[in-house]
mmCIF file of C-alpha atoms and ligand atoms in Angstrom:
data_model
loop_
_atom_site.group_PDB
_atom_site.id
_atom_site.type_symbol
_atom_site.label_atom_id
_atom_site.label_comp_id
_atom_site.label_asym_id
_atom_site.label_seq_id
_atom_site.Cartn_x
_atom_site.Cartn_y
_atom_site.Cartn_z
ATOM 1 C CA MET A 1 103.157 66.587 132.634
ATOM 2 C CA ASN A 2 101.654 68.381 129.628
ATOM 3 C CA THR A 3 102.764 71.970 129.274
ATOM 4 C CA THR A 4 101.807 74.505 126.615
ATOM 5 C CA LEU A 5 104.246 77.215 125.592
ATOM 6 C CA SER A 6 102.588 80.097 123.718
ATOM 7 C CA VAL A 7 104.497 83.071 122.360
ATOM 8 C CA ILE A 8 102.467 85.935 120.940
ATOM 9 C CA LYS A 9 104.224 89.041 119.617
ATOM 10 C CA ALA A 10 103.056 92.386 118.305
ATOM 11 C CA ASP A 11 104.344 95.838 117.442
ATOM 12 C CA VAL A 12 102.070 98.270 119.284
ATOM 13 C CA GLY A 13 104.227 101.371 119.162
ATOM 14 C CA SER A 14 107.807 102.518 119.376
ATOM 15 C CA ILE A 15 110.133 105.447 120.032
ATOM 16 C CA GLY A 16 111.946 107.347 117.287
ATOM 17 C CA GLY A 17 110.235 105.581 114.346
ATOM 18 C CA HIS A 18 109.972 101.779 114.076
ATOM 19 C CA VAL A 19 112.868 101.392 116.518
ATOM 20 C CA ALA A 20 111.991 100.032 119.992
ATOM 21 C CA PRO A 21 109.125 100.092 122.523
ATOM 22 C CA SER A 22 109.330 102.446 125.507
ATOM 23 C CA ARG A 23 109.997 101.227 129.045
ATOM 24 C CA GLN A 24 106.494 102.351 130.002
ATOM 25 C CA LEU A 25 104.942 100.337 127.170
ATOM 26 C CA LEU A 26 106.857 97.195 128.146
ATOM 27 C CA ASP A 27 105.922 97.647 131.814
ATOM 28 C CA THR A 28 102.254 98.112 130.932
ATOM 29 C CA VAL A 29 102.191 94.907 128.878
ATOM 30 C CA SER A 30 104.043 92.970 131.633
ATOM 31 C CA ARG A 31 101.707 94.218 134.367
ATOM 32 C CA HIS A 32 98.697 93.155 132.344
ATOM 33 C CA VAL A 33 100.026 89.669 131.602
ATOM 34 C CA ALA A 34 100.815 89.200 135.311
ATOM 35 C CA HIS A 35 97.022 89.066 135.954
ATOM 36 C CA GLY A 36 97.150 85.707 134.180
ATOM 37 C CA LEU A 37 98.981 84.175 137.146
ATOM 38 C CA ASP A 38 95.581 84.145 138.941
ATOM 39 C CA GLY A 39 94.663 80.692 137.633
ATOM 40 C CA LEU A 40 95.366 80.896 133.893
ATOM 41 C CA LEU A 41 99.165 80.871 133.510
ATOM 42 C CA SER A 42 101.803 79.068 135.519
ATOM 43 C CA ASP A 43 104.476 81.515 134.330
ATOM 44 C CA TYR A 44 105.261 84.162 131.703
ATOM 45 C CA PHE A 45 108.051 86.290 130.259
ATOM 46 C CA VAL A 46 107.900 89.565 128.328
ATOM 47 C CA GLY A 47 110.780 90.725 126.103
ATOM 48 C CA SER A 48 111.440 92.840 123.026
ATOM 49 C CA THR A 49 113.566 92.896 119.901
ATOM 50 C CA GLY A 50 113.445 95.895 117.585
ATOM 51 C CA ASP A 51 109.954 97.406 117.735
ATOM 52 C CA ASP A 52 108.254 94.111 118.692
ATOM 53 C CA ILE A 53 107.107 92.888 122.096
ATOM 54 C CA ALA A 54 106.877 89.132 122.699
ATOM 55 C CA ILE A 55 104.814 87.566 125.471
ATOM 56 C CA LEU A 56 105.807 84.008 126.343
ATOM 57 C CA MET A 57 103.095 82.251 128.369
ATOM 58 C CA VAL A 58 103.277 78.863 130.109
ATOM 59 C CA HIS A 59 100.004 77.054 130.879
ATOM 60 C CA ASP A 60 98.167 73.743 130.592
ATOM 61 C CA ARG A 61 95.261 74.745 128.336
ATOM 62 C CA GLY A 62 96.654 73.519 124.995
ATOM 63 C CA THR A 63 97.263 75.536 121.818
ATOM 64 C CA GLY A 64 94.805 78.114 120.467
ATOM 65 C CA ASN A 65 93.189 78.604 123.875
ATOM 66 C CA ALA A 66 90.798 81.578 123.803
ATOM 67 C CA ALA A 67 91.487 82.761 127.377
ATOM 68 C CA VAL A 68 95.259 82.718 126.846
ATOM 69 C CA HIS A 69 95.003 84.538 123.513
ATOM 70 C CA GLU A 70 92.630 87.115 124.964
ATOM 71 C CA LEU A 71 95.021 87.796 127.822
ATOM 72 C CA ALA A 72 97.814 88.601 125.334
ATOM 73 C CA TRP A 73 95.452 90.639 123.169
ATOM 74 C CA ASP A 74 94.232 92.676 126.145
ATOM 75 C CA ALA A 75 97.837 93.228 127.256
ATOM 76 C CA PHE A 76 98.639 94.604 123.791
ATOM 77 C CA ARG A 77 95.482 96.764 123.925
ATOM 78 C CA ALA A 78 96.588 98.156 127.282
ATOM 79 C CA GLY A 79 100.056 98.677 125.756
ATOM 80 C CA THR A 80 98.481 100.519 122.823
ATOM 81 C CA GLU A 81 96.760 102.932 125.244
ATOM 82 C CA ALA A 82 100.099 103.532 126.997
ATOM 83 C CA ALA A 83 101.769 104.053 123.599
ATOM 84 C CA ARG A 84 99.081 106.546 122.572
ATOM 85 C CA GLY A 85 99.451 108.331 125.911
ATOM 86 C CA GLN A 86 103.166 108.772 125.266
ATOM 87 C CA GLY A 87 102.662 109.612 121.594
ATOM 88 C CA LEU A 88 104.707 106.632 120.423
ATOM 89 C CA TYR A 89 104.950 106.014 116.700
ATOM 90 C CA GLY A 90 102.713 103.317 115.174
ATOM 91 C CA ALA A 91 100.611 102.821 118.345
ATOM 92 C CA GLY A 92 98.470 99.694 117.937
ATOM 93 C CA GLN A 93 100.046 98.980 114.529
ATOM 94 C CA ASP A 94 99.680 95.174 114.619
ATOM 95 C CA LEU A 95 96.185 94.968 116.168
ATOM 96 C CA LEU A 96 94.154 94.763 112.990
ATOM 97 C CA ILE A 97 90.682 94.443 114.507
ATOM 98 C CA ASP A 98 88.892 96.381 117.260
ATOM 99 C CA SER A 99 87.730 93.569 119.474
ATOM 100 C CA LEU A 100 88.807 89.973 119.719
ATOM 101 C CA SER A 101 86.778 86.875 120.307
ATOM 102 C CA GLY A 102 88.862 83.748 120.622
ATOM 103 C CA ASN A 103 92.102 83.244 118.756
ATOM 104 C CA VAL A 104 94.528 86.044 117.789
ATOM 105 C CA LYS A 105 95.854 84.030 114.819
ATOM 106 C CA GLY A 106 95.154 86.019 111.671
ATOM 107 C CA MET A 107 94.311 89.182 113.654
ATOM 108 C CA GLY A 108 97.768 90.775 113.407
ATOM 109 C CA PRO A 109 99.970 89.441 116.200
ATOM 110 C CA ALA A 110 102.386 86.593 115.393
ATOM 111 C CA VAL A 111 101.712 83.328 117.231
ATOM 112 C CA ALA A 112 103.854 80.226 117.786
ATOM 113 C CA GLU A 113 102.815 77.640 120.350
ATOM 114 C CA PHE A 114 103.144 73.968 121.133
ATOM 115 C CA GLU A 115 101.933 71.530 123.737
ATOM 116 C CA ILE A 116 104.670 69.253 125.026
ATOM 117 C CA GLN A 117 105.106 66.399 127.409
ATOM 118 C CA GLU A 118 107.705 67.997 129.696
ATOM 119 C CA ARG A 119 110.928 65.998 129.909
ATOM 120 C CA SER A 120 112.495 65.797 133.388
ATOM 121 C CA ASN A 121 114.500 68.791 132.215
ATOM 122 C CA GLU A 122 113.153 70.724 129.267
ATOM 123 C CA PRO A 123 115.522 73.230 127.654
ATOM 124 C CA PHE A 124 114.071 75.299 124.800
ATOM 125 C CA LEU A 125 114.861 78.419 122.778
ATOM 126 C CA MET A 126 112.669 81.360 121.838
ATOM 127 C CA PHE A 127 113.649 83.315 118.728
ATOM 128 C CA LEU A 128 112.277 86.739 117.888
ATOM 129 C CA ALA A 129 113.129 88.440 114.586
ATOM 130 C CA ASP A 130 112.381 91.995 113.462
ATOM 131 C CA LYS A 131 112.296 93.641 110.006
ATOM 132 C CA THR A 132 111.950 90.297 108.256
ATOM 133 C CA GLU A 133 109.528 87.526 107.271
ATOM 134 C CA PRO A 134 108.720 84.002 108.612
ATOM 135 C CA GLY A 135 110.767 82.353 105.829
ATOM 136 C CA ALA A 136 113.877 83.897 107.433
ATOM 137 C CA TYR A 137 114.023 80.768 109.613
ATOM 138 C CA ASN A 138 113.899 78.347 106.630
ATOM 139 C CA LEU A 139 117.634 78.084 106.056
ATOM 140 C CA PRO A 140 118.711 77.867 109.733
ATOM 141 C CA LEU A 141 116.079 75.155 110.351
ATOM 142 C CA TYR A 142 117.067 73.190 107.268
ATOM 143 C CA LEU A 143 120.735 73.250 108.297
ATOM 144 C CA ALA A 144 120.049 72.479 111.968
ATOM 145 C CA PHE A 145 117.571 69.631 111.436
ATOM 146 C CA ALA A 146 118.654 68.098 108.118
ATOM 147 C CA ASP A 147 122.318 68.770 107.359
ATOM 148 C CA PRO A 148 125.070 66.683 109.007
ATOM 149 C CA MET A 149 127.593 69.329 107.895
ATOM 150 C CA ASN A 150 125.969 71.536 110.564
ATOM 151 C CA THR A 151 124.467 69.113 113.064
ATOM 152 C CA ALA A 152 126.872 66.456 114.273
ATOM 153 C CA GLY A 153 124.010 64.811 116.179
ATOM 154 C CA LEU A 154 122.511 63.611 112.869
ATOM 155 C CA LEU A 155 125.539 61.297 112.644
ATOM 156 C CA LEU A 156 126.452 60.717 116.273
ATOM 157 C CA THR A 157 123.153 60.321 118.169
ATOM 158 C CA PRO A 158 120.857 57.359 117.310
ATOM 159 C CA GLU A 159 117.607 59.220 118.195
ATOM 160 C CA ILE A 160 118.539 62.200 116.024
ATOM 161 C CA ASN A 161 119.829 59.926 113.248
ATOM 162 C CA LYS A 162 116.217 58.856 112.534
ATOM 163 C CA GLY A 163 115.721 62.335 111.067
ATOM 164 C CA PHE A 164 112.945 64.913 111.294
ATOM 165 C CA ARG A 165 109.656 65.665 109.567
ATOM 166 C CA PHE A 166 109.238 69.198 108.222
ATOM 167 C CA ARG A 167 105.745 70.656 107.892
ATOM 168 C CA VAL A 168 105.893 73.425 105.284
ATOM 169 C CA GLN A 169 103.165 76.002 104.699
ATOM 170 C CA ASP A 170 102.327 77.829 101.473
ATOM 171 C CA VAL A 171 101.778 81.279 103.026
ATOM 172 C CA ASN A 172 100.389 82.744 99.804
ATOM 173 C CA TYR A 173 97.281 80.590 100.206
ATOM 174 C CA THR A 174 94.759 82.530 102.272
ATOM 175 C CA ASP A 175 91.622 80.313 102.394
ATOM 176 C CA GLY A 176 93.146 78.126 105.109
ATOM 177 C CA ASP A 177 96.483 76.538 105.981
ATOM 178 C CA ARG A 178 97.959 74.807 102.889
ATOM 179 C CA LEU A 179 100.509 72.341 104.270
ATOM 180 C CA ILE A 180 102.854 69.593 103.132
ATOM 181 C CA ASP A 181 104.893 67.142 105.245
ATOM 182 C CA LEU A 182 108.356 66.169 104.010
ATOM 183 C CA ASN A 183 110.791 63.782 105.677
ATOM 184 C CA ALA A 184 114.490 64.433 106.080
ATOM 185 C CA PRO A 185 116.689 62.868 104.835
ATOM 186 C CA GLU A 186 114.639 61.054 102.101
ATOM 187 C CA ASP A 187 112.852 64.157 100.783
ATOM 188 C CA LEU A 188 115.793 66.514 101.112
ATOM 189 C CA TYR A 189 115.777 67.761 97.518
ATOM 190 C CA ASP A 190 112.002 68.323 97.562
ATOM 191 C CA LEU A 191 112.384 70.215 100.825
ATOM 192 C CA ALA A 192 115.158 72.382 99.393
ATOM 193 C CA ALA A 193 113.064 73.063 96.288
ATOM 194 C CA LEU A 194 110.366 74.597 98.499
ATOM 195 C CA LEU A 195 112.518 76.275 101.133
ATOM 196 C CA ARG A 196 114.500 78.266 98.582
ATOM 197 C CA ASP A 197 111.411 80.478 98.281
ATOM 198 C CA ASN A 198 111.302 82.190 101.706
ATOM 199 C CA GLY A 199 108.440 84.475 100.665
ATOM 200 C CA ARG A 200 106.056 81.627 99.885
ATOM 201 C CA PHE A 201 107.044 78.329 101.520
ATOM 202 C CA VAL A 202 107.723 78.536 105.240
ATOM 203 C CA VAL A 203 108.660 75.851 107.749
ATOM 204 C CA GLU A 204 105.654 75.795 110.116
ATOM 205 C CA SER A 205 106.828 73.022 112.454
ATOM 206 C CA ILE A 206 109.349 70.194 112.823
ATOM 207 C CA TRP A 207 108.753 66.791 114.395
ATOM 208 C CA SER A 208 111.112 64.067 115.603
ATOM 209 C CA ARG A 209 110.861 60.821 113.623
ATOM 210 C CA HIS A 210 112.237 58.919 116.595
ATOM 211 C CA HIS A 211 109.263 59.397 118.931
ATOM 212 C CA GLY A 212 106.984 61.811 117.083
ATOM 213 C CA ASP A 213 107.511 64.725 119.496
ATOM 214 C CA GLN A 214 107.336 68.252 118.195
ATOM 215 C CA ALA A 215 110.728 69.965 118.023
ATOM 216 C CA ALA A 216 109.914 73.429 116.641
ATOM 217 C CA VAL A 217 107.094 75.793 115.735
ATOM 218 C CA VAL A 218 107.214 79.039 113.708
ATOM 219 C CA SER A 219 104.650 81.831 113.346
ATOM 220 C CA THR A 220 103.588 81.772 109.701
ATOM 221 C CA THR A 221 100.938 84.467 109.276
ATOM 222 C CA ARG A 222 101.558 87.219 106.735
ATOM 223 C CA LEU A 223 100.273 90.624 107.798
ATOM 224 C CA GLN A 224 100.089 91.683 104.178
ATOM 225 C CA ASN A 225 97.725 88.799 103.389
ATOM 226 C CA ILE A 226 95.564 89.476 106.434
ATOM 227 C CA ALA A 227 95.183 93.215 106.060
ATOM 228 C CA GLY A 228 95.304 93.284 102.253
ATOM 229 C CA LYS A 229 97.754 96.180 102.501
ATOM 230 C CA TYR A 230 101.045 97.089 104.120
ATOM 231 C CA THR A 231 100.901 97.096 107.914
ATOM 232 C CA GLY A 232 104.522 96.222 108.751
ATOM 233 C CA LYS A 233 106.653 93.129 108.208
ATOM 234 C CA ASP A 234 105.639 89.870 109.855
ATOM 235 C CA ASP A 235 108.620 89.757 112.206
ATOM 236 C CA PRO A 236 108.335 86.059 113.069
ATOM 237 C CA VAL A 237 108.735 84.224 116.393
ATOM 238 C CA MET A 238 109.863 80.627 116.831
ATOM 239 C CA LEU A 239 110.138 78.070 119.653
ATOM 240 C CA VAL A 240 112.655 75.198 119.435
ATOM 241 C CA ARG A 241 113.216 72.336 121.885
ATOM 242 C CA VAL A 242 116.864 71.339 122.256
ATOM 243 C CA GLN A 243 119.227 68.596 123.508
ATOM 244 C CA LYS A 244 118.975 64.794 123.807
ATOM 245 C CA GLN A 245 116.583 63.670 121.047
ATOM 246 C CA PHE A 246 116.687 67.144 119.458
ATOM 247 C CA PRO A 247 119.700 69.062 118.107
ATOM 248 C CA ALA A 248 121.871 70.716 120.770
ATOM 249 C CA THR A 249 121.512 74.439 121.476
ATOM 250 C CA GLY A 250 124.795 75.147 119.674
ATOM 251 C CA GLU A 251 123.663 73.173 116.608
ATOM 252 C CA ILE A 252 120.493 75.259 116.386
ATOM 253 C CA LEU A 253 122.452 78.519 116.790
ATOM 254 C CA ALA A 254 125.319 77.674 114.403
ATOM 255 C CA PRO A 255 123.486 78.443 111.097
ATOM 256 C CA PHE A 256 122.821 81.994 112.301
ATOM 257 C CA GLY A 257 126.593 82.520 111.930
ATOM 258 C CA ILE A 258 125.981 82.854 108.169
ATOM 259 C CA ALA A 259 123.933 86.046 108.636
ATOM 260 C CA HIS A 260 122.122 84.929 105.489
ATOM 261 C CA TYR A 261 120.258 87.385 103.288
ATOM 262 C CA VAL A 262 116.508 87.619 103.943
ATOM 263 C CA GLY A 263 113.575 89.752 102.820
ATOM 264 C CA GLY A 264 112.560 92.770 104.933
ATOM 265 C CA PHE A 265 114.842 95.667 105.970
ATOM 266 C CA MET A 266 113.677 99.177 104.989
ATOM 267 C CA ARG A 267 109.905 99.339 104.300
ATOM 268 C CA GLY A 268 109.788 95.536 104.300
ATOM 269 C CA SER A 269 110.860 95.689 100.668
ATOM 270 C CA HIS A 270 114.568 94.941 100.545
ATOM 271 C CA VAL A 271 117.116 92.213 101.034
ATOM 272 C CA GLY A 272 119.495 92.318 103.993
ATOM 273 C CA PRO A 273 121.558 90.000 106.207
ATOM 274 C CA LEU A 274 119.916 88.550 109.312
ATOM 275 C CA MET A 275 122.054 89.859 112.192
ATOM 276 C CA PRO A 276 121.978 87.855 115.486
ATOM 277 C CA VAL A 277 121.690 90.408 118.317
ATOM 278 C CA PRO A 278 121.256 90.542 122.116
ATOM 279 C CA HIS A 279 117.673 91.022 123.233
ATOM 280 C CA GLY A 280 116.393 94.561 123.483
ATOM 281 C CA THR A 281 118.483 95.593 120.445
ATOM 282 C CA THR A 282 116.931 98.432 118.447
ATOM 283 C CA CYS A 283 116.724 98.897 114.687
ATOM 284 C CA SER A 284 119.034 101.405 113.079
ATOM 285 C CA TYR A 285 120.862 101.300 109.704
ATOM 286 C CA PHE A 286 118.325 101.528 106.846
ATOM 287 C CA ASP A 287 115.646 100.601 109.451
ATOM 288 C CA GLY A 288 117.562 97.411 110.090
ATOM 289 C CA PRO A 289 119.413 95.360 109.326
ATOM 290 C CA PRO A 290 116.971 92.476 109.853
ATOM 291 C CA ILE A 291 117.722 91.198 113.362
ATOM 292 C CA VAL A 292 117.120 88.021 115.359
ATOM 293 C CA SER A 293 117.482 87.448 119.090
ATOM 294 C CA CYS A 294 117.364 84.192 121.031
ATOM 295 C CA TRP A 295 116.534 83.450 124.646
ATOM 296 C CA GLY A 296 117.293 80.064 126.225
ATOM 297 C CA PHE A 297 115.073 78.750 129.045
ATOM 298 C CA CYS A 298 114.293 75.590 130.944
ATOM 299 C CA VAL A 299 110.688 74.941 131.875
ATOM 300 C CA HIS A 300 109.984 72.689 134.852
ATOM 301 C CA GLU A 301 106.509 71.828 136.143
ATOM 302 C CA GLY A 302 105.196 74.862 134.315
ATOM 303 C CA ARG A 303 107.753 77.315 135.734
ATOM 304 C CA LEU A 304 110.396 79.099 133.665
ATOM 305 C CA THR A 305 113.982 79.687 134.676
ATOM 306 C CA GLU A 306 115.412 83.133 134.061
ATOM 307 C CA PRO A 307 116.252 83.669 130.364
ATOM 308 C CA MET A 308 119.762 83.318 128.909
ATOM 309 C CA ASP A 309 120.596 85.749 126.125
ATOM 310 C CA LEU A 310 122.245 83.464 123.584
ATOM 311 C CA PHE A 311 123.494 85.981 121.026
ATOM 312 C CA GLN A 312 125.245 88.054 123.686
ATOM 313 C CA HIS A 313 128.335 85.809 123.653
ATOM 314 C CA PRO A 314 131.481 87.539 122.240
ATOM 315 C CA PHE A 315 131.550 85.029 119.362
ATOM 316 C CA TRP A 316 128.612 86.827 117.795
ATOM 317 C CA ASP A 317 130.461 90.169 117.674
ATOM 318 C CA LEU A 318 132.398 88.911 114.644
ATOM 319 C CA VAL A 319 129.181 87.693 112.996
ATOM 320 C CA ARG A 320 127.628 91.112 113.599
ATOM 321 C CA THR A 321 130.612 92.839 111.990
ATOM 322 C CA ARG A 322 130.317 90.559 108.968
ATOM 323 C CA ALA A 323 126.565 91.157 108.814
ATOM 324 C CA ALA A 324 127.158 94.929 108.862
ATOM 325 C CA ASP A 325 129.597 94.528 105.934
ATOM 326 C CA LYS A 326 127.059 92.427 104.038
ATOM 327 C CA ALA A 327 124.349 95.009 104.735
ATOM 328 C CA MET A 328 126.428 97.908 103.436
ATOM 329 C CA GLU A 329 127.588 95.938 100.423
ATOM 330 C CA ILE A 330 124.081 95.175 99.180
ATOM 331 C CA ARG A 331 122.892 98.708 100.005
ATOM 332 C CA ARG A 332 125.549 100.093 97.657
ATOM 333 C CA GLN A 333 123.322 99.042 94.757
ATOM 334 C CA GLY A 334 120.194 100.754 96.117
ATOM 335 C CA PHE A 335 117.064 99.712 94.228
ATOM 336 C CA SER A 336 118.898 97.666 91.629
ATOM 337 C CA GLY A 337 118.218 93.969 90.978
ATOM 338 C CA PRO A 338 118.205 91.643 94.015
ATOM 339 C CA ALA A 339 118.760 94.493 96.526
ATOM 340 C CA MET A 340 115.015 95.248 96.369
ATOM 341 C CA LEU A 341 112.335 92.538 96.575
ATOM 342 C CA PRO A 342 110.266 91.542 93.507
ATOM 343 C CA TYR A 343 107.017 93.461 92.900
ATOM 344 C CA SER A 344 104.854 90.748 94.488
ATOM 345 C CA GLU A 345 106.752 91.129 97.782
ATOM 346 C CA LEU A 346 106.936 94.912 98.015
ATOM 347 C CA GLU A 347 105.222 96.164 101.144
ATOM 348 C CA TYR A 348 104.424 99.629 99.867
ATOM 349 C CA GLY A 349 102.191 100.111 96.819
ATOM 350 C CA GLY A 350 103.687 103.371 95.504
ATOM 351 C CA ILE A 351 105.722 101.759 92.769
ATOM 352 C CA VAL A 352 102.591 100.046 91.421
ATOM 353 C CA HIS A 353 101.075 103.493 90.732
ATOM 354 C CA ILE A 354 104.246 104.531 88.920
ATOM 355 C CA LEU A 355 104.077 101.394 86.769
ATOM 356 C CA GLU A 356 100.365 101.906 86.030
ATOM 357 C CA ARG A 357 101.064 105.474 84.949
ATOM 358 C CA LEU A 358 103.973 104.406 82.752
ATOM 359 C CA GLU A 359 101.917 101.574 81.271
ATOM 360 C CA ARG A 360 99.894 104.160 79.320
ATOM 361 C CA ARG A 361 103.041 105.758 77.948
ATOM 362 C CA PHE A 362 104.538 102.598 76.465
ATOM 363 C CA SER A 363 104.123 102.166 72.691
ATOM 364 C CA ILE A 364 104.779 99.160 70.470
ATOM 365 C CA ARG A 365 107.306 99.554 67.670
ATOM 366 C CA ALA A 366 106.474 97.323 64.690
ATOM 367 C CA ALA A 367 108.950 94.504 64.253
ATOM 368 C CA ARG A 368 111.386 95.464 61.490
ATOM 369 C CA THR A 369 111.832 92.983 58.665
ATOM 370 C CA VAL A 370 115.473 92.231 58.163
ATOM 371 C CA GLU A 371 116.672 91.813 54.591
ATOM 372 C CA PRO A 372 118.519 88.499 54.104
ATOM 373 C CA LEU A 373 122.238 89.013 53.639
ATOM 374 C CA ARG A 374 123.199 88.929 49.949
ATOM 375 C CA THR A 375 126.356 86.903 49.455
ATOM 376 C CA ALA A 376 128.453 86.578 46.293
ATOM 377 C CA GLU A 377 126.960 83.097 45.574
ATOM 378 C CA SER A 378 123.321 84.244 45.952
ATOM 379 C CA VAL A 379 123.955 87.122 43.492
ATOM 380 C CA SER A 380 125.602 84.945 40.795
HETATM 381 C C1 F6R B 1 109.795 97.878 108.041
HETATM 382 C C2 F6R B 1 109.463 99.044 108.870
HETATM 383 C C3 F6R B 1 110.048 100.352 108.514
HETATM 384 C C4 F6R B 1 108.968 101.277 107.923
HETATM 385 C C5 F6R B 1 109.575 102.643 107.498
HETATM 386 C C6 F6R B 1 108.513 103.608 107.027
HETATM 387 O O1 F6R B 1 109.129 96.741 108.489
HETATM 388 O O2 F6R B 1 108.715 98.963 109.795
HETATM 389 O O3 F6R B 1 111.140 100.229 107.643
HETATM 390 O O4 F6R B 1 108.396 100.666 106.802
HETATM 391 O O5 F6R B 1 110.214 103.251 108.594
HETATM 392 O O6 F6R B 1 107.497 103.653 107.971
HETATM 393 P P1 F6R B 1 106.192 104.567 107.845
HETATM 394 O O7 F6R B 1 105.493 104.142 106.585
HETATM 395 O O8 F6R B 1 105.432 104.241 109.098
HETATM 396 O O9 F6R B 1 106.688 105.976 107.779
HETATM 397 MG MG1 MG B 2 106.810 98.786 113.390
HETATM 398 MG MG1 MG B 3 108.743 94.943 113.935
#
């Protein structure tokens, strides 16, 4: 049967700064989404990581469905009212327009959805990251779907051995979706050349080359591009199908053991390690570090199992300790060099005003002419 999985996430308010939503806010959003079970959704799940709430909806209406998107939007509106009522910080932060008609894509919330032909058992993972950008998933996806040093299935399983197609989006282009398809393994170097730039080129989806099925989808909108000003980091969500003709769950999770450096962290303007955390984890040190959580589910005839919290395992405690070390190490150099993002990626405009002011104070010193060196031979 055809099943659509839609995850829509937004930050609509949090306690103690940009830290975590309140219980009341989460309950309000959940109660609202539950109305969808009257004919629209077959199931749903609501969870949070950092200050973001994610609504996972299961239905048969395909991607970009207006009724499904409106349900999520209205749930976030109801959540915003609850957040205002409690005086939460940043209430309604990610809802960039007053009223919605149709699709929430480009309106603030992050969206990742795909329509799949359900296998007889359909395990999948939902990732939710906070204090970072969509390109944060580039490296883990490259390693999981294209590198046999990470994914043994690329060598050992004939269906996986056919490789995967990466669809990459240029997120700086705002007049539409600028996309390129690259095949692994043939186009590996071209893929790496794009994916090194997490701020601009983002993996949007991945497709099996064995049977053409979609394996993964990532939310790729940039709040900064939509709103034209800082409104919070993009905090991307991602869905990944696993096992059999796709990489195994453990192969998808393994690259997160690197806790690689990503853009985001304090004021969306720094570089920090991506720390894998249990769901419901708050933000803390330097408004971070950037965090990612992962829930595992099976979906069967449109119904979800209960979620498994995949970064709760004791293995990840060591990774978290290493990530904390990496975070403190880069913070030791404050604003200097790669610790802070380049000007084009800064989420707050203050420094631009400083530079404009200083621009007027610069002066040009005339180039000095240097006398040629007089040697003994040139004199004689
Ligand atoms: C980063 C983030 C926080 C805020 C910071 C200042 O994505 O959300 O680091 O940028 O706490 O927030 P404001 O400007 O709301 O005081
Ligand atoms: Mg926030
Ligand atoms: Mg957030």
